[in-house]
């Protein structure tokens, strides 16, 4: 058997299979089997060419992505009794979309809008995505959750909260706390007390790049990551980076002991036991330590990173 024969045989089998599936749609369009079978099919992979004859992989991805839910009946709640919706959402969000908040929002919105045809389908899909992006694995991914809550978790659309409206209000407050310190937002000024008892302003630090480092002296991750940040600052401080290290615990003696133990003398160490600066309203603290990187204009350019991930951010911000 030569290669040409095998290629033709493969193409014929694919054509026959496509015709067989199409027969379900033609003969039994409303049957659950047909709806399920069609929903489980991946789109045909197109092969668009550039002017030079080479495969245009970008156009290929865009076309495939746009067709991914084409045969999925998002208005048919019967599909919720199968794994197909969960599988397609997972593959779509993790494999086919750029892992950037704006891109995710752009492509997830029309899919969710289609699911509005059926209450139960919409409820499943929007909550699946909200849970996924409540604690996102990508930097800045909380912007997706903010978008979802703003657009879909409304009194009219989030019908499952009608018996418990306080939970919906709680979710909205949580999102409002996230909103102020998302990527691209202006990091707000803080004025907190330093080791000498003087109030130090974040904005007044003489640095091109500022790291707002919020930690707890009781936190095991803080004990692990603080020495790493100390070592990194030794290299980057002379290049224009400063760390505004805010302890979010109340006891000053334990704060001072932590600063000394971990050699944080090159940081701008501050504490705010009475919450005078309202830092918890200006910078969302999900877990400690939290690290926000602000550029020359105080724009938040990075967040939620391990100290080892900061040098490339510094390099870019200092250009």
XYZ file of C-alpha atoms in Angstrom:
319
model
C 0.000 0.000 0.000
C 1.407 3.407 -0.940
C 0.945 6.673 0.911
C -1.502 8.060 -1.648
C -3.817 5.047 -1.269
C -3.834 5.360 2.537
C -4.478 9.105 2.378
C -7.424 8.601 0.025
C -8.783 5.806 2.208
C -8.570 8.030 5.272
C -10.370 10.873 3.486
C -13.123 8.508 2.346
C -13.637 7.198 5.885
C -13.882 10.746 7.221
C -16.363 11.676 4.492
C -18.485 8.608 5.251
C -18.420 9.376 8.956
C -19.469 12.975 8.348
C -22.348 11.831 6.132
C -23.415 9.298 8.754
C -23.599 11.948 11.472
C -25.413 14.316 9.106
C -28.027 11.604 8.573
C -28.905 11.777 12.277
C -29.542 15.487 11.921
C -31.596 15.051 8.749
C -33.720 12.139 9.952
C -34.027 12.777 13.706
C -33.185 16.447 14.325
C -34.959 16.681 17.700
C -33.763 13.430 19.259
C -31.496 13.621 22.271
C -29.015 11.269 20.643
C -28.660 13.648 17.696
C -28.239 16.709 19.918
C -25.641 14.896 22.023
C -23.780 13.485 19.021
C -23.567 16.836 17.247
C -22.466 18.645 20.412
C -19.579 16.244 20.825
C -18.145 16.863 17.348
C -15.173 19.137 16.922
C -15.282 21.574 13.999
C -13.486 20.683 10.799
C -9.987 22.092 10.838
C -9.628 24.665 8.039
C -6.371 25.218 6.166
C -6.262 28.920 5.178
C -3.177 30.016 3.274
C -1.119 33.167 3.327
C -0.244 34.996 0.123
C 3.033 33.075 -0.028
C 1.174 29.760 0.095
C 2.122 28.887 3.677
C -0.474 27.801 6.217
C -1.939 30.769 8.107
C -1.989 29.263 11.595
C -3.470 32.400 13.177
C -6.435 32.434 10.804
C -6.779 28.691 11.307
C -7.056 29.065 15.077
C -9.532 31.938 14.814
C -11.801 30.020 12.436
C -11.654 26.852 14.541
C -12.323 28.784 17.738
C -15.306 30.621 16.283
C -16.843 27.348 15.088
C -16.166 25.412 18.282
C -19.689 25.739 19.752
C -21.452 25.938 16.367
C -23.095 22.491 16.632
C -23.635 22.666 20.396
C -27.258 23.320 21.310
C -26.695 25.654 24.236
C -30.443 26.059 24.582
C -30.964 22.339 25.255
C -30.626 21.541 28.946
C -30.600 17.806 28.256
C -26.898 18.167 27.499
C -26.318 18.967 31.178
C -26.906 15.265 31.890
C -23.811 14.456 29.833
C -20.141 15.445 30.242
C -20.082 17.330 26.940
C -20.669 20.904 28.213
C -18.103 20.585 30.984
C -15.590 19.100 28.539
C -16.136 21.770 25.903
C -15.904 24.650 28.387
C -12.671 23.286 29.813
C -11.090 22.720 26.391
C -12.278 26.076 25.058
C -11.030 28.173 27.981
C -7.748 26.333 28.533
C -6.689 25.220 25.056
C -8.234 27.553 22.474
C -8.180 30.981 24.115
C -5.256 33.245 24.893
C -4.710 33.194 28.624
C -5.264 36.912 28.992
C -8.300 38.383 30.693
C -9.368 40.626 27.792
C -9.171 37.768 25.299
C -11.074 35.406 27.591
C -13.822 37.989 28.084
C -14.052 38.677 24.356
C -14.630 35.054 23.392
C -16.558 33.779 26.417
C -19.205 36.513 26.305
C -20.935 35.471 23.048
C -20.943 31.825 24.158
C -22.581 32.726 27.462
C -25.069 34.976 25.684
C -26.167 31.960 23.617
C -26.720 29.949 26.797
C -29.289 32.512 27.987
C -31.838 30.651 25.861
C -32.181 28.111 28.679
C -32.089 29.036 32.360
C -30.462 25.835 33.578
C -27.821 25.824 30.858
C -26.977 29.444 31.598
C -26.846 28.794 35.336
C -24.441 25.896 34.881
C -22.135 27.648 32.445
C -21.866 31.015 34.178
C -21.258 29.401 37.568
C -18.694 27.016 36.056
C -16.761 30.012 34.766
C -17.221 32.063 37.941
C -15.765 29.252 40.046
C -12.870 28.842 37.617
C -11.926 32.526 37.703
C -12.639 33.177 41.375
C -9.045 32.128 42.046
C -7.503 32.306 38.565
C -4.210 30.699 37.622
C -3.343 33.545 35.280
C -2.194 36.981 36.411
C -5.065 39.441 36.203
C -7.624 36.693 35.671
C -9.931 38.154 38.310
C -10.989 40.641 35.638
C -12.961 37.794 34.066
C -14.898 37.260 37.304
C -15.600 40.985 37.574
C -16.994 40.945 34.025
C -19.120 37.864 34.713
C -20.645 39.385 37.842
C -21.286 42.765 36.209
C -22.948 41.282 33.134
C -24.646 38.123 34.349
C -25.006 38.102 38.138
C -27.773 40.677 38.038
C -31.103 40.582 39.868
C -32.814 39.684 36.587
C -30.421 37.002 35.319
C -29.085 35.324 38.472
C -32.468 33.789 39.275
C -30.986 31.152 41.599
C -30.244 33.880 44.155
C -33.860 35.007 44.460
C -34.320 33.047 47.671
C -31.052 34.355 49.082
C -30.371 37.880 47.766
C -27.826 38.547 50.522
C -25.462 36.032 48.901
C -25.677 37.895 45.610
C -24.909 41.192 47.329
C -21.986 39.519 49.079
C -20.609 38.369 45.725
C -20.937 41.858 44.278
C -19.103 43.369 47.260
C -16.319 40.851 46.770
C -16.020 41.847 43.126
C -16.030 45.532 44.024
C -13.092 44.864 46.350
C -11.229 43.229 43.453
C -12.104 45.940 40.946
C -9.983 48.725 42.415
C -6.680 46.845 42.147
C -6.948 44.956 38.869
C -4.168 45.010 36.304
C -4.109 48.339 34.482
C -5.779 50.229 37.315
C -4.004 53.029 39.155
C -2.545 51.759 42.413
C -3.770 54.074 45.158
C -1.549 55.909 47.595
C -0.932 54.620 51.121
C 0.310 56.485 54.152
C 1.397 54.165 56.923
C 3.663 54.323 59.955
C 7.288 53.237 59.577
C 9.762 51.877 62.150
C 10.489 55.404 63.398
C 6.807 56.144 63.937
C 6.656 58.488 60.930
C 4.001 58.296 58.224
C 5.442 57.300 54.857
C 3.602 57.796 51.565
C 3.822 55.160 48.858
C 3.587 57.808 46.153
C 6.441 59.835 47.621
C 9.004 57.046 47.339
C 11.813 58.040 45.009
C 11.593 55.047 42.681
C 10.608 54.331 39.110
C 9.041 51.013 40.096
C 7.367 50.301 43.414
C 6.376 46.940 44.882
C 3.525 47.024 47.362
C 4.298 43.952 49.446
C 1.537 43.067 51.916
C 2.392 40.298 54.347
C 1.683 38.781 57.750
C 4.248 37.805 60.354
C 2.142 34.686 61.097
C 2.109 33.528 57.465
C 4.302 30.546 56.470
C 4.391 31.643 52.808
C 5.538 35.087 53.930
C 8.394 33.550 55.901
C 9.355 31.576 52.809
C 9.095 34.333 50.192
C 10.311 37.399 52.074
C 14.003 36.340 52.054
C 13.721 35.752 48.297
C 12.383 39.280 47.792
C 15.150 40.659 50.007
C 17.785 39.059 47.785
C 16.100 40.272 44.601
C 15.907 43.848 45.840
C 19.673 43.882 46.393
C 20.102 43.628 42.617
C 17.225 45.857 41.535
C 17.214 48.659 44.076
C 20.070 50.526 42.382
C 18.154 50.241 39.094
C 15.108 52.068 40.465
C 12.998 49.512 42.348
C 11.754 50.016 45.900
C 9.584 47.825 48.151
C 6.815 49.290 50.287
C 6.358 46.435 52.769
C 3.114 46.645 54.705
C 2.481 44.272 57.605
C -1.239 43.632 57.982
C -0.955 42.379 61.568
C -1.526 44.628 64.606
C 1.281 43.854 67.068
C 4.238 46.171 66.509
C 6.758 44.197 68.541
C 6.182 41.064 66.447
C 6.345 43.164 63.263
C 9.691 44.658 64.299
C 11.033 41.215 65.149
C 9.996 39.916 61.737
C 11.694 42.829 59.952
C 14.910 42.196 61.841
C 14.864 38.415 61.477
C 14.429 38.544 57.702
C 16.854 41.428 57.086
C 14.228 43.718 55.582
C 16.142 46.926 56.353
C 16.268 47.947 52.678
C 12.464 47.832 52.446
C 10.232 50.742 53.364
C 8.668 48.901 56.306
C 5.290 50.129 57.507
C 2.367 49.000 59.618
C -1.222 50.193 59.944
C -2.829 48.480 62.952
C -5.761 50.906 63.028
C -6.419 50.730 59.263
C -5.978 54.487 58.900
C -4.881 54.148 55.267
C -7.773 51.804 54.405
C -5.269 49.669 52.513
C -7.645 46.698 52.514
C -10.041 48.776 50.363
C -7.307 49.910 47.989
C -5.479 46.635 47.400
C -7.355 43.357 47.327
C -5.772 40.873 49.721
C -6.822 37.332 48.910
C -3.883 35.543 50.486
C -0.583 36.723 51.903
C 1.891 37.695 50.775
C 0.393 39.906 48.071
C 2.716 41.781 45.721
C 1.574 44.604 43.456
C 4.040 46.184 41.029
C 3.436 49.840 40.136
C 5.183 51.647 37.299
C 6.238 55.314 37.121
C 2.606 56.408 36.694
C 1.457 54.207 39.590
C -0.283 51.864 37.151
C -0.543 48.270 38.397
C 1.513 46.304 35.868
C 1.797 42.995 37.744
C 0.377 41.252 40.789
C 0.039 37.878 42.522
C 3.539 36.809 41.550
C 6.179 34.849 43.425
C 9.264 37.031 44.030
C 11.238 34.890 41.581
C 8.833 36.006 38.842
C 9.396 39.726 39.436
C 12.717 40.470 37.641
C 11.248 40.230 34.092
C 8.458 42.577 35.223
C 11.004 45.046 36.607
C 13.020 44.908 33.407
C 9.987 45.686 31.276
C 8.681 48.434 33.566
C 12.064 50.187 33.709
C 12.383 50.557 29.939
